[in-house]
Short mmCIF file of C-alpha atoms in Angstrom, two decimals:
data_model
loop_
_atom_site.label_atom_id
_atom_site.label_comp_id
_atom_site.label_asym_id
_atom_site.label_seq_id
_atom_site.Cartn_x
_atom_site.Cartn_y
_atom_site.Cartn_z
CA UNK A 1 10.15 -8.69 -11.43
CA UNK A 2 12.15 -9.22 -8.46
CA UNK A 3 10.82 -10.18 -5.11
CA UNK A 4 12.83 -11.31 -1.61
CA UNK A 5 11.72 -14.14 -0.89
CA UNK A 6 12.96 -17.07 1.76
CA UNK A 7 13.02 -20.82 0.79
CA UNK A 8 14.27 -22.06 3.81
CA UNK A 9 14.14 -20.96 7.31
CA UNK A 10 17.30 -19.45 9.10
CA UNK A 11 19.18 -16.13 9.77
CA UNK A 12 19.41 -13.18 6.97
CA UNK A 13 21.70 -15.49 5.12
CA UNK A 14 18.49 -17.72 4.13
CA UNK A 15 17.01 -14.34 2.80
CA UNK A 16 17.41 -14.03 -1.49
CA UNK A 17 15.99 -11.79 -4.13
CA UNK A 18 14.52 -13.73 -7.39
CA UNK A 19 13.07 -13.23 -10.44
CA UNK A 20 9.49 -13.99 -10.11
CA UNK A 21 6.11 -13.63 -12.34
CA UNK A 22 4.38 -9.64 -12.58
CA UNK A 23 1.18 -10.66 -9.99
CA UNK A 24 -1.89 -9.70 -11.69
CA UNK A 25 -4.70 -7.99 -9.68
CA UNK A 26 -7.91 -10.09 -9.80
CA UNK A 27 -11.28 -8.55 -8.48
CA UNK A 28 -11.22 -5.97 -5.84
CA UNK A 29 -7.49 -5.99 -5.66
CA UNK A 30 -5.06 -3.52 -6.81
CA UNK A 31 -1.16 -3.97 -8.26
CA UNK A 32 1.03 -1.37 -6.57
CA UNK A 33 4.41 -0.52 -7.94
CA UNK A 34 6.52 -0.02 -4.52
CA UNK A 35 8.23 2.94 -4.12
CA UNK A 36 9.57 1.45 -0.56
CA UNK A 37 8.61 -0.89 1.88
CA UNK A 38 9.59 -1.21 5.68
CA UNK A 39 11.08 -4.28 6.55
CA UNK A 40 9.51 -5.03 10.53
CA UNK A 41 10.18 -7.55 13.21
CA UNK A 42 7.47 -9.90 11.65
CA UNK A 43 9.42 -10.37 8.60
CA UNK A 44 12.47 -11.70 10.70
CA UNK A 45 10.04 -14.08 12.51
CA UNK A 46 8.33 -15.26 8.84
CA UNK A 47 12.34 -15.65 7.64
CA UNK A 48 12.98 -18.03 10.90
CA UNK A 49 10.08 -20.31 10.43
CA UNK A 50 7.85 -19.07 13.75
CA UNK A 51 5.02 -18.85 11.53
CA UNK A 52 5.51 -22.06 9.58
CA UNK A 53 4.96 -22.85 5.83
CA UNK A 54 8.60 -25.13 5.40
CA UNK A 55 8.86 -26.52 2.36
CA UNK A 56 7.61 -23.19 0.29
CA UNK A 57 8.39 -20.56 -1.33
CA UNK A 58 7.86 -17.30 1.44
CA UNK A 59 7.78 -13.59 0.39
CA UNK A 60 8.38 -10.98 2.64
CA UNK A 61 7.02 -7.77 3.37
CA UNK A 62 3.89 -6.19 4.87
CA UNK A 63 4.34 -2.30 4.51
CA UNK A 64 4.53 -0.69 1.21
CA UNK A 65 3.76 2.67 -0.34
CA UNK A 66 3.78 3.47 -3.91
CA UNK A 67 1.78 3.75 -6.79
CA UNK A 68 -1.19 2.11 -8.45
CA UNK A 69 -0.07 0.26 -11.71
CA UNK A 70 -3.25 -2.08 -12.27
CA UNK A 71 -6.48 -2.60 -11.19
CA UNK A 72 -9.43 -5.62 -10.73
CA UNK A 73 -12.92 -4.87 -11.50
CA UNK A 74 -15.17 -3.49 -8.70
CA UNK A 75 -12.68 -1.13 -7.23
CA UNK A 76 -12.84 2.56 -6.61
CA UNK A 77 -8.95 3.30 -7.12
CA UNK A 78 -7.00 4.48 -10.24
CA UNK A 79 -3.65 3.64 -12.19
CA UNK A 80 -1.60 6.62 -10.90
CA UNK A 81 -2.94 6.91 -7.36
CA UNK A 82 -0.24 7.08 -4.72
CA UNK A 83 -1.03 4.73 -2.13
CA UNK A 84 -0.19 3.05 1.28
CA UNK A 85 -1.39 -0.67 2.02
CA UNK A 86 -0.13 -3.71 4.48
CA UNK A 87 0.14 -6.89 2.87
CA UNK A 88 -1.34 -8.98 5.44
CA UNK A 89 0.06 -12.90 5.69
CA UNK A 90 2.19 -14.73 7.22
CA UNK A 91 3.03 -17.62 4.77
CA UNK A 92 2.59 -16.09 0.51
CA UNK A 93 4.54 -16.27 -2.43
CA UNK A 94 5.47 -12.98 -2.82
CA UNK A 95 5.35 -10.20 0.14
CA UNK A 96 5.66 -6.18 -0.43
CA UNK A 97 9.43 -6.42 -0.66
CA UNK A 98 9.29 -7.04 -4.38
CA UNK A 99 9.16 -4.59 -7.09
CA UNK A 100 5.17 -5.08 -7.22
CA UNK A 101 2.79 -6.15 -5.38
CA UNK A 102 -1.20 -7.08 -5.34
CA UNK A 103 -2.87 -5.71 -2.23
CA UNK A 104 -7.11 -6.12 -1.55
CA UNK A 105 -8.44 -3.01 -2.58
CA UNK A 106 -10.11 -2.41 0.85
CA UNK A 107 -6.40 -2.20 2.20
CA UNK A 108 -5.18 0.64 0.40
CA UNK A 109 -5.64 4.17 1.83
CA UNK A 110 -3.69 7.47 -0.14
CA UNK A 111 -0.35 8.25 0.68
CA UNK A 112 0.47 10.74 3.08
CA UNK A 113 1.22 14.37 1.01
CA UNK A 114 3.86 15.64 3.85
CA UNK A 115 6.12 13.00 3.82
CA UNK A 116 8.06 10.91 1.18
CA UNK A 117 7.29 7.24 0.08
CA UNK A 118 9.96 6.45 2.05
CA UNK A 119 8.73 7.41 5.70
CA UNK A 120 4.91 6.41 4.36
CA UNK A 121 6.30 2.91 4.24
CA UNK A 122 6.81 2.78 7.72
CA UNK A 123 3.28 3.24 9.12
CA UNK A 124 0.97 0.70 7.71
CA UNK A 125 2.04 -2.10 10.00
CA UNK A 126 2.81 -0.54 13.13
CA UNK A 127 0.25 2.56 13.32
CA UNK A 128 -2.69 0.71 12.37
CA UNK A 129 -1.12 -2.35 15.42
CA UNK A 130 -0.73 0.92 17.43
CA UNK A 131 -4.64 1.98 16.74
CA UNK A 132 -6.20 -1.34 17.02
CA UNK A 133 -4.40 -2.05 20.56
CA UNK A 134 -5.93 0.82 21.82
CA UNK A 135 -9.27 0.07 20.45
CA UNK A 136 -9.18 -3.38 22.84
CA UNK A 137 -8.11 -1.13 25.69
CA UNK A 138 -11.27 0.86 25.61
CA UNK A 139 -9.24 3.40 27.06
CA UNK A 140 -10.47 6.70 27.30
CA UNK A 141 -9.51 10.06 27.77
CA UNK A 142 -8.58 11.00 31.53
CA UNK A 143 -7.64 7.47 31.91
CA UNK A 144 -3.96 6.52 32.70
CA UNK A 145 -2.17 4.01 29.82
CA UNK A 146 1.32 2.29 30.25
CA UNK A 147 3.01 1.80 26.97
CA UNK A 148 5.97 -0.20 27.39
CA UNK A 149 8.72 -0.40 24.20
CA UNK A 150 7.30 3.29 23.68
CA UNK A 151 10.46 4.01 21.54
CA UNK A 152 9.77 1.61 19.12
CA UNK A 153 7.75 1.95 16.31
CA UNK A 154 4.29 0.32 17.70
CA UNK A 155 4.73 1.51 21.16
CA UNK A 156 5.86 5.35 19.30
CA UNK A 157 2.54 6.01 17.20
CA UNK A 158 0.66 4.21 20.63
CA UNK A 159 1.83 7.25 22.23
CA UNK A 160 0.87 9.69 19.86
CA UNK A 161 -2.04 8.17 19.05
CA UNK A 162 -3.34 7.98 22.56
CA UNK A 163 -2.17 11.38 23.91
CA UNK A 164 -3.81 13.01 20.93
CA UNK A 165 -6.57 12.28 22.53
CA UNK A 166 -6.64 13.26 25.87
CA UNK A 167 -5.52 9.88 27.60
CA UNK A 168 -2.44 10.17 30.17
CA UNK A 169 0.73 8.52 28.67
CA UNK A 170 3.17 7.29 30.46
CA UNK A 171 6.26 5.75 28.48
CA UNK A 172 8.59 2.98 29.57
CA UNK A 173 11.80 3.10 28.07
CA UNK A 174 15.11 3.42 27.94
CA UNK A 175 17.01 6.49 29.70
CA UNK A 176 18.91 7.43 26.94
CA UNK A 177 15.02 7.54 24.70
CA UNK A 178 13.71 9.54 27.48
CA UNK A 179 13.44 12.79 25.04
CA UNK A 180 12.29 10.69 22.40
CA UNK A 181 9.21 9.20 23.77
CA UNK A 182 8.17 12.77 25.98
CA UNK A 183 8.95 14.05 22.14
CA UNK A 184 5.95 12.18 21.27
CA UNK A 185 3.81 13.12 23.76
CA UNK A 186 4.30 11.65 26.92
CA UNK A 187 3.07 13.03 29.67
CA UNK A 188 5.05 10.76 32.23
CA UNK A 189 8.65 8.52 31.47
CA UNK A 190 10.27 5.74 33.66
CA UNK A 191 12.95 3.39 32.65
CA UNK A 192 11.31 0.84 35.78
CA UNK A 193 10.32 0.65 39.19
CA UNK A 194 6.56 0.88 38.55
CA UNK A 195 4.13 0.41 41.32
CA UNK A 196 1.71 -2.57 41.19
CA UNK A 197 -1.86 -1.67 39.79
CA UNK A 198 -0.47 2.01 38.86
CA UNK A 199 -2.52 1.78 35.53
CA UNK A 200 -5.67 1.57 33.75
CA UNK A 201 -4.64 0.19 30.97
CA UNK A 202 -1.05 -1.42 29.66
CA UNK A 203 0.00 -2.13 26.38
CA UNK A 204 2.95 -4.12 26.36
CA UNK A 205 4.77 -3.37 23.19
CA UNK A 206 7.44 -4.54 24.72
CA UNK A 207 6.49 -8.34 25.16
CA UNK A 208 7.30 -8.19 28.72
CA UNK A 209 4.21 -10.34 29.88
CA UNK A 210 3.66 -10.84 33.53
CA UNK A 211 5.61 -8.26 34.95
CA UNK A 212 3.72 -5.59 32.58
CA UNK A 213 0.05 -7.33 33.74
CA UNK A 214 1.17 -6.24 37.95
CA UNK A 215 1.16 -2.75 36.40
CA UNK A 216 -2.54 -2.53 35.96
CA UNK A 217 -5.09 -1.85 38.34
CA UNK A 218 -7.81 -4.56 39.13
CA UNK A 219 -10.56 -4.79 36.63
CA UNK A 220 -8.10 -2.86 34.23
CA UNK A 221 -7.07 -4.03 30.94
CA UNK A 222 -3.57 -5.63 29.38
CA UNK A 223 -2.78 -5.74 25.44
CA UNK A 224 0.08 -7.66 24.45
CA UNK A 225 1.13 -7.48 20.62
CA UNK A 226 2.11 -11.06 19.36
CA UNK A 227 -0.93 -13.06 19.42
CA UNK A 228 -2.50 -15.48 21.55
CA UNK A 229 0.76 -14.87 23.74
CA UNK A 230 -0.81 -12.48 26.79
CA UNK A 231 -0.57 -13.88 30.10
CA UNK A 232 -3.62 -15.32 31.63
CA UNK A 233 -6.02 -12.99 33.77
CA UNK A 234 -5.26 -11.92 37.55
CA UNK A 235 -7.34 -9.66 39.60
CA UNK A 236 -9.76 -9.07 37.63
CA UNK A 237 -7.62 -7.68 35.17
CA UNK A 238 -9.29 -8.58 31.09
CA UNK A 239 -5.53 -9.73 28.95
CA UNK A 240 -5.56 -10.09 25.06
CA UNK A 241 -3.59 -9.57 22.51
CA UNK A 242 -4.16 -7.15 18.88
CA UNK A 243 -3.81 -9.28 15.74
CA UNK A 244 -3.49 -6.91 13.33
CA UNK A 245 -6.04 -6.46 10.08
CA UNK A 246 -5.99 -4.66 6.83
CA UNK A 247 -7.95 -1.94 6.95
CA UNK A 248 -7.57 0.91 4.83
CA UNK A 249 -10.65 3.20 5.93
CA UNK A 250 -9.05 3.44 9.33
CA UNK A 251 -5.16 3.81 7.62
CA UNK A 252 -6.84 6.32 5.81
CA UNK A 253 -7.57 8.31 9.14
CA UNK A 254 -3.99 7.75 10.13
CA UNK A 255 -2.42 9.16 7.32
CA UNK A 256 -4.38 12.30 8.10
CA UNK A 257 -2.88 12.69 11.51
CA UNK A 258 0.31 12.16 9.91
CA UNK A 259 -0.51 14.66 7.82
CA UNK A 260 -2.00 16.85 10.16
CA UNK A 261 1.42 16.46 12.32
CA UNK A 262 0.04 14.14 14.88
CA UNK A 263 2.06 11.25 13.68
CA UNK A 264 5.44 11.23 13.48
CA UNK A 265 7.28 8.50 10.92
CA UNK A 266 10.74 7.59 11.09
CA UNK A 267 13.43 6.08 9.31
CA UNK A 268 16.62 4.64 10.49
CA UNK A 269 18.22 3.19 7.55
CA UNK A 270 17.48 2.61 3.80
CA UNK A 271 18.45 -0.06 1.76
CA UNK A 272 18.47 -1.27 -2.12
CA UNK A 273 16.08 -4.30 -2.47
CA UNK A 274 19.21 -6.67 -3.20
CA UNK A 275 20.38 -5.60 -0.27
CA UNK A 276 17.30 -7.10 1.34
CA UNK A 277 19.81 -9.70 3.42
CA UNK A 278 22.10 -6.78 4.84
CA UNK A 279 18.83 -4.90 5.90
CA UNK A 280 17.37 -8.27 8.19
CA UNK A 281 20.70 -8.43 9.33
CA UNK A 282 20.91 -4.89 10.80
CA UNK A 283 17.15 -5.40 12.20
CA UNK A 284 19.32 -8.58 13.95
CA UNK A 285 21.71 -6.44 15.46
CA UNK A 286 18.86 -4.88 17.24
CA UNK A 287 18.91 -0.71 18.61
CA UNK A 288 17.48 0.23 15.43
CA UNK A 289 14.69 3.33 16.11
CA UNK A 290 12.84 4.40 13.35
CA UNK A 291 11.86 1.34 10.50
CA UNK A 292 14.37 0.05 8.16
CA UNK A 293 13.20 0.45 5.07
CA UNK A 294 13.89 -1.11 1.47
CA UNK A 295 13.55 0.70 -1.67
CA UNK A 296 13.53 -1.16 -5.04
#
């Protein structure tokens, strides 16, 4: 089968497609033959070497929807189900861009039946980053949240996520995405000039750091989305960061809101899977809203 795979570190010129071995599902896992998979920032970071492993083989790829082709023993899915999973890892042999892939069975959750493969792709990684950010928040509804990046993909379904229910969004953005992000729901939009300790809560999808922590009020909370990278605690003010985990009884419930219309997925570009290297080097170019997404 083919697979994209880096074996050195570099810019999308590093990035190749081989021919590698069909991976074969041991116990509790499941083979999935990808019907597309969203390439994400992540992958450009695993392709430059932040995350290590030099001197190996790397696949990339987290998202993927498609369909069952094999199973292990001791798991409750079926050749023929259409599925969504993330491929969780940093450093493997072969990622979800490949024509299959072997996912833990407690990762999978059933495809979304409103929209195509192609847009289900695009909300393992970032929805279920989006849900578990708010989890360490603790924020609740009536509370007031700061999402910053709240036109990209994490900081979108954060929005949705949160104003469905019943917390007050506000979105920090762009101008020109200030219809966008209200789109999503939105109650409030800046593109700056914030007032120190405005919020309850802050999650920076952004990566802004400090200047997102002066945003929240004292004894408030902060949520930063690369790990072990939030800025240390002021006023009283708790800081971490969401390391995201496979989980597919809680991607499950997010494909029902997507389902139910709560969550919106979106596509900016497709792309063959040998044209894996012109896809990271559009995500390069940066502006891209919506997921790029590869389709083998």
């Amino acid at each position: 089968m083919r697979a994209v795979v880096v074996n050195s570190f570099g810019g999308p010129e590093v990035v190749e497609v081989v021919e590698t071995e069909l991976p074969e599902p041991g116990a509790r896992e499941v083979r999935i033959k990808v019907a597309a998979a969203a390439l994400n920032p992540v992958d450009a970071g695993v392709r430059a070497g932040v995350f290590g492993g030099a001197g190996k083989r790397i696949g990339l790829g987290w998202d993927v929807a498609g369909t069952v082709d094999a199973v292990g023993v001791a798991t409750a899915w079926s050749v023929g189900d259409e599925v969504v999973a993330l491929d969780y890892g940093m450093v493997k042999p072969v990622g979800a861009h490949a024509e299959y892939v072997v996912v833990p069975a407690d990762a999978v959750a059933k495809a979304p039946t409103t929209v195509d493969a192609v847009h289900a792709a695009t909300l393992p990684l970032n929805a279920l980053t989006a849900e578990q950010a708010l989890g360490l928040l603790e924020v609740t509804p009536g509370q007031s949240l700061l999402v910053t990046g709240a036109a990209g993909a994490v900081g979108g379904y954060a929005v949705q996520i949160a104003a469905h229910r019943g917390i007050s969004v506000t979105a920090l953005a762009r101008e020109a995405d200030e219809e966008l992000v209200r789109s999503l729901g939105a109650a409030r939009f800046t593109a700056g000039a914030i007032e120190a300790g405005s919020f309850d809560a802050v999650l920076d999808a952004a990566v802004l750091g400090e200047p997102a922590l002066e945003w929240v009020r004292e004894g408030g909370r902060y949520v930063g989305v690369i790990p072990h990278a939030e800025p240390a605690s002021v006023r009283g003010v708790w800081t971490g960061a969401v390391e995201v985990s496979a989980d597919g009884a809680r991607l499950a419930e997010l494909v029902r809101l997507v389902d139910d219309g709560v969550l919106t997925t979106r596509v900016a570009e497709t792309f063959a899977l040998d044209e894996a290297a012109k896809a990271h080097a559009r995500l390069d170019e940066g502006g891209v809203r919506g997921r790029l997404v590869l389709v083998p």
